Short mmCIF file of C-alpha atoms in Angstrom, two decimals:
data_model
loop_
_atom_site.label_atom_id
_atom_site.label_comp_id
_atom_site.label_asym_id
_atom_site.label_seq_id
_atom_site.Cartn_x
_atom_site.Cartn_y
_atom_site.Cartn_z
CA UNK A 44 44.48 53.83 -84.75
CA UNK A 45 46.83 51.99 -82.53
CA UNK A 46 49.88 50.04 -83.94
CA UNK A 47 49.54 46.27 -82.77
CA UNK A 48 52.73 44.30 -82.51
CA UNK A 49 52.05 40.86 -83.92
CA UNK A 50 51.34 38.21 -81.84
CA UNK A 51 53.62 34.86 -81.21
CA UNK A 52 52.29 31.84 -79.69
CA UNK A 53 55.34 29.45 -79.69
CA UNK A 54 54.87 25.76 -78.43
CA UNK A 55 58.06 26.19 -76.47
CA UNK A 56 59.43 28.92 -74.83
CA UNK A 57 62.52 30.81 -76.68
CA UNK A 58 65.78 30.49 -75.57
CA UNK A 59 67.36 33.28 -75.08
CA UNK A 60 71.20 34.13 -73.44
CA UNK A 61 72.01 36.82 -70.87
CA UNK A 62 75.28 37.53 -68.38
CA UNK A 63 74.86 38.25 -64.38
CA UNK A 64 76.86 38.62 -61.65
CA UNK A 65 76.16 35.75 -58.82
CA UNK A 66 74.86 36.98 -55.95
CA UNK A 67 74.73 34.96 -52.40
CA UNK A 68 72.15 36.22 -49.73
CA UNK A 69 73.74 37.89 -46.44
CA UNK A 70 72.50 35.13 -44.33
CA UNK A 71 73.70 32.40 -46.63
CA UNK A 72 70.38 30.83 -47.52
CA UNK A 73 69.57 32.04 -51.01
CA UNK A 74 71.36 32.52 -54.32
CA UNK A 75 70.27 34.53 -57.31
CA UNK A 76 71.97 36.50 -59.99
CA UNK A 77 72.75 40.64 -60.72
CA UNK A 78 72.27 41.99 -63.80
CA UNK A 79 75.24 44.21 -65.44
CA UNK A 80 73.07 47.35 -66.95
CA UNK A 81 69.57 48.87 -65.83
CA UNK A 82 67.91 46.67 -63.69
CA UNK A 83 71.30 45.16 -61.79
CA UNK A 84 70.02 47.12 -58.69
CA UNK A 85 67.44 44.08 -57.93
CA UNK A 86 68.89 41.37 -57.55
CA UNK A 87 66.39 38.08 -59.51
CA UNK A 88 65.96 34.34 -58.59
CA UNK A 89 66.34 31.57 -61.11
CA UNK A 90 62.42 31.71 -61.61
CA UNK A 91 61.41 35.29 -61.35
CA UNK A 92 59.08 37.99 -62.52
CA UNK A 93 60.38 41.43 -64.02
CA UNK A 94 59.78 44.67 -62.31
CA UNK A 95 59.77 48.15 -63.65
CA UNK A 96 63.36 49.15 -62.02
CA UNK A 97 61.49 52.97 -62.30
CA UNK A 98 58.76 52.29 -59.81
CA UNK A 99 55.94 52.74 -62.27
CA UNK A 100 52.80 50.73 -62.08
CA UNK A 101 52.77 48.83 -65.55
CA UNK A 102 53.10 45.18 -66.13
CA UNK A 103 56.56 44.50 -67.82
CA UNK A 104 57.24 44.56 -70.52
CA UNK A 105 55.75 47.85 -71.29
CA UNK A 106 55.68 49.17 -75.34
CA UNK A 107 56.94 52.71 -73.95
CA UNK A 108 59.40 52.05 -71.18
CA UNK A 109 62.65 49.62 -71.20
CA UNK A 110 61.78 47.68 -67.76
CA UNK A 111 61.70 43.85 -68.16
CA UNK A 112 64.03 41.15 -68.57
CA UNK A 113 66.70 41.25 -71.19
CA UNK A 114 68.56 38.98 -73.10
CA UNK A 115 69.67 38.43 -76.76
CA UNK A 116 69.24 35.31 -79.37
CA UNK A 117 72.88 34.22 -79.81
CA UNK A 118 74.97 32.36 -77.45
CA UNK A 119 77.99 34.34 -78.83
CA UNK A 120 76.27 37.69 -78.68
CA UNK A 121 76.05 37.55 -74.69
CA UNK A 122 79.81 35.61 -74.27
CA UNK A 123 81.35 38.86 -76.66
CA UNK A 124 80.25 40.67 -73.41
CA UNK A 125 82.31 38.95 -70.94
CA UNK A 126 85.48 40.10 -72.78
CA UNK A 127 84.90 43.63 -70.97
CA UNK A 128 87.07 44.42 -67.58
CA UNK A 129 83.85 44.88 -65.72
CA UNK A 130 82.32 41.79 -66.78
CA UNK A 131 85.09 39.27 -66.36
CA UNK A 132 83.75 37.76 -63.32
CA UNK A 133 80.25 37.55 -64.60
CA UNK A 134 78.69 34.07 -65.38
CA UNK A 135 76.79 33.42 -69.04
CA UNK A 136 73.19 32.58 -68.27
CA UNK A 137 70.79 30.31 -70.61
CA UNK A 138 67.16 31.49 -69.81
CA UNK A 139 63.82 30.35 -70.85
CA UNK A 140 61.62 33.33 -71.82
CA UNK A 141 58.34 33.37 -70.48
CA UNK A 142 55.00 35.27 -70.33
CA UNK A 143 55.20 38.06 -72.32
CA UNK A 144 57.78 38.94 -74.43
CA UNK A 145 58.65 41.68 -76.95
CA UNK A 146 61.06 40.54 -79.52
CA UNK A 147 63.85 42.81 -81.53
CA UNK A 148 66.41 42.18 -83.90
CA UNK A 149 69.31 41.02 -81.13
CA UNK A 150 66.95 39.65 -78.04
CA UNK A 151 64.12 39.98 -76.27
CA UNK A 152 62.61 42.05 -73.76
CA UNK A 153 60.27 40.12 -71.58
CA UNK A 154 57.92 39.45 -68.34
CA UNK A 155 59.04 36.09 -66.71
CA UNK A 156 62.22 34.11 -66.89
CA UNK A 157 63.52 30.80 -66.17
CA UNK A 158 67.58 30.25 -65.48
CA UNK A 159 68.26 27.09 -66.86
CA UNK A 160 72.38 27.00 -66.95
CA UNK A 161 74.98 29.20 -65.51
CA UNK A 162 78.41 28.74 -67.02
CA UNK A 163 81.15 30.48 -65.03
CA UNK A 164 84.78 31.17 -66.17
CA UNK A 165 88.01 31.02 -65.44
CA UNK A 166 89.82 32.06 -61.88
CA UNK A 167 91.29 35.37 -62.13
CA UNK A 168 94.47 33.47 -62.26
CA UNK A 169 93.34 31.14 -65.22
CA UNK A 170 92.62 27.75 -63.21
CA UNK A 171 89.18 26.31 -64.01
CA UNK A 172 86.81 27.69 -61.21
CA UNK A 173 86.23 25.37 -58.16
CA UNK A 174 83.88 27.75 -56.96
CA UNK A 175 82.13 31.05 -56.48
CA UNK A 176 84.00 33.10 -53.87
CA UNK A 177 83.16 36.44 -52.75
CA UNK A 178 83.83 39.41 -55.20
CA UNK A 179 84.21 42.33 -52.45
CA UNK A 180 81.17 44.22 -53.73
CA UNK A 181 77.53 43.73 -53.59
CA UNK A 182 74.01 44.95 -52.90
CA UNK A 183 72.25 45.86 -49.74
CA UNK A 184 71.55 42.34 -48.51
CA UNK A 185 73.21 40.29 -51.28
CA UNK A 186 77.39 39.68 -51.69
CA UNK A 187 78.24 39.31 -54.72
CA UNK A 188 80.17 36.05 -56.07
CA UNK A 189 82.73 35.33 -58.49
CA UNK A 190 84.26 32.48 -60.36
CA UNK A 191 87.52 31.37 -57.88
CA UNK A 192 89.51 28.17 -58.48
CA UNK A 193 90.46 25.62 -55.27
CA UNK A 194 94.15 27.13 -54.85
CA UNK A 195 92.60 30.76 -54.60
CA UNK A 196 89.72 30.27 -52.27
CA UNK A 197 91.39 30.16 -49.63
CA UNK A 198 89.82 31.57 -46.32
CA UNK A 199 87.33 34.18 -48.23
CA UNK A 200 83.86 33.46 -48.13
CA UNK A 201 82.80 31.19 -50.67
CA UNK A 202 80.05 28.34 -52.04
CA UNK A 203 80.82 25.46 -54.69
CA UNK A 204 79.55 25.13 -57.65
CA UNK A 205 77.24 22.77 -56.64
CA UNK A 206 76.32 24.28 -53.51
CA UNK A 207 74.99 27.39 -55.23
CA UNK A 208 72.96 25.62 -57.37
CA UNK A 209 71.21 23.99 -54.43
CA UNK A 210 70.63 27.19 -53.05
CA UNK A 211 69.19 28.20 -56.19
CA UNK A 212 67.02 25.86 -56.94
CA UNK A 213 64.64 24.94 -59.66
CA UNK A 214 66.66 22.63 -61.54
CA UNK A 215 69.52 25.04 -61.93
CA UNK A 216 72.74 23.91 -63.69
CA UNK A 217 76.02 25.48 -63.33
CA UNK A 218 78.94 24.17 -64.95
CA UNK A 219 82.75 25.72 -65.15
CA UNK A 220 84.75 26.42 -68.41
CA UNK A 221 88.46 25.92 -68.46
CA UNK A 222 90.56 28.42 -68.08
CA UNK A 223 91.55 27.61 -72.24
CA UNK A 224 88.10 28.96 -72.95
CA UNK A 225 87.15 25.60 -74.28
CA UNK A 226 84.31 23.39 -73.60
CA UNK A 227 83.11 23.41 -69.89
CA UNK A 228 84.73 20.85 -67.80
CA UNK A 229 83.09 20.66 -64.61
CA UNK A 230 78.90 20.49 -64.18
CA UNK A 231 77.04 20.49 -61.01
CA UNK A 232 73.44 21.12 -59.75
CA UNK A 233 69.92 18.85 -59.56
CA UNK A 234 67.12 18.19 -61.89
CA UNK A 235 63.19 18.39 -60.91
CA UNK A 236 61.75 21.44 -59.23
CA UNK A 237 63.55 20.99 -55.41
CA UNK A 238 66.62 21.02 -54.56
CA UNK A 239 66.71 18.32 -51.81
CA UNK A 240 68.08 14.65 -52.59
CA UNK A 241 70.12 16.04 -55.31
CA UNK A 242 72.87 13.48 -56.34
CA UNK A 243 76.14 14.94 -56.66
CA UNK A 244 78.15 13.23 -59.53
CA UNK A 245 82.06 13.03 -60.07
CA UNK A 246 82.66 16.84 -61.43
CA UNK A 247 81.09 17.89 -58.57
CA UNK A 248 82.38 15.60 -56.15
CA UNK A 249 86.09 16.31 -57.44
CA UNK A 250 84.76 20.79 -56.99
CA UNK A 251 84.01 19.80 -53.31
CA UNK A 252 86.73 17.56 -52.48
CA UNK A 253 89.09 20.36 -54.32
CA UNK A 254 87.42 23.65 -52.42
CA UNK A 255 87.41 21.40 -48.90
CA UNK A 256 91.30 20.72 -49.00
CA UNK A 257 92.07 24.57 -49.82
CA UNK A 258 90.40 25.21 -47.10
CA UNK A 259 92.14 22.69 -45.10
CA UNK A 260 95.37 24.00 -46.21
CA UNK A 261 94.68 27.35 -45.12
CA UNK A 262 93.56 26.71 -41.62
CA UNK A 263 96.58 24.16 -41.39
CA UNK A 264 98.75 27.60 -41.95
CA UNK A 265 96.75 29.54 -40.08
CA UNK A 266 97.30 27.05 -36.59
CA UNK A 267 100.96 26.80 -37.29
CA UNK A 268 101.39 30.46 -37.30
CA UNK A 269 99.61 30.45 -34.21
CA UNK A 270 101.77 27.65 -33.12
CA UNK A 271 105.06 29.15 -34.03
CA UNK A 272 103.85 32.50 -32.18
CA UNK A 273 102.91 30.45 -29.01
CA UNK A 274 106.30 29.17 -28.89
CA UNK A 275 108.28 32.27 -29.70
CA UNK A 276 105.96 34.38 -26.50
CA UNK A 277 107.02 31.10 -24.46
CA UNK A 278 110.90 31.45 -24.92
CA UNK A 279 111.14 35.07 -24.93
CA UNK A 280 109.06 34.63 -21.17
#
């Protein structure tokens, strides 16, 4: 006699909360997210389908194996998380769980997901993040992305806020927290299904207009070193 887990049918789908590392395609044309334990080899869209990270041929989320999406019921549960070295740079994820789902006492393990809002923190040095600037590690054909304010940009490759959630698509929202740990501060991204005609509104105007003059600055030093080079090689001729 087989044990049957009992059946749910909600009328919406559960909300559930996760953290993932942001991940940026190698050519630039897609963004996506990284999980932090089992499956953070295979890298997920912001509307995906789980996969058994062990190759077998099951549908997750299978009774006797772990594979599937993961995430737990409280907000607070999955932001305790991001107090660990190794997460600090990770973003806070609020997901829609769909198709099938197993549920436990903390989360759920489940089929099908739905990123709805990415909250990113502070800049390593404690400025609100401007954007998502490259994190120096990654998977084979993704770079991974983490939270970076407009001062600390800089030069390194990087996306806005807004910008990533364009990339993303599928009505992805991505907003910033301040660097006090408050309330977030800064929100960007598009509602509907596609990402083209999004509006951008102040928050995300200010990001971009922020990120743009870093840059400037930096190329600014960049030609006067070059200048003050050009000039030195010229006199000492």
């Amino acid at each position: 006699m087989r044990l049957r887990l009992p059946a749910e049918r909600p009328t919406e789908p559960p909300t559930g909360y996760k953290i993932a590392h942001p991940v940026l395609s190698q050519d630039g044309t897609r963004a996506g997210f990284t999980g932090v334990s089992l499956g953070g080899a295979l890298p997920y869209a912001v509307l995906d389908d789980a996969s058994c990270v062990y190759g077998r041929r099951h549908r997750p989320p299978a009774r006797l194996c772990d594979c599937g999406f993961h995430c737990v019921h409280d907000r607070s549960a999955a932001e305790a998380m991001l107090c660990t070295a190794e997460h600090r740079t990770a973003l806070l994820l609020e997901v829609s769980v769909l198709g099938a789902y197993i549920r436990f006492e903390r989360g759920f393990r489940y089929a099908r997901q739905r990123v709805r809002t990415a909250t990113a923190g502070p800049c390593a040095c404690g400025a609100t993040a401007a954007a998502l600037g490259d994190a120096g590690w990654g998977r084979p054909g993704w770079r991974a992305l983490g939270p970076v304010c407009a001062g600390c940009v800089r030069g390194r490759p990087s996306v806005s806020l807004a910008g990533f959630a364009r990339l993303a698509g599928h009505g992805l929202r991505v907003v910033a927290r301040g660097g006090d740990g408050g309330f977030p501060v800064g929100e960007s991204g598009e509602s509907g299904e596609s990402a083209a005609g999004a509006e951008l509104g102040v928050p995300e105007l200010v990001a971009e207009a922020a990120l743009l003059q870093a840059r400037l600055d930096w190329f600014q030093s960049q030609l006067a070193r070059l200048g003050e080079r050009g000039t030195g090689g010229a006199e000492r001729g």
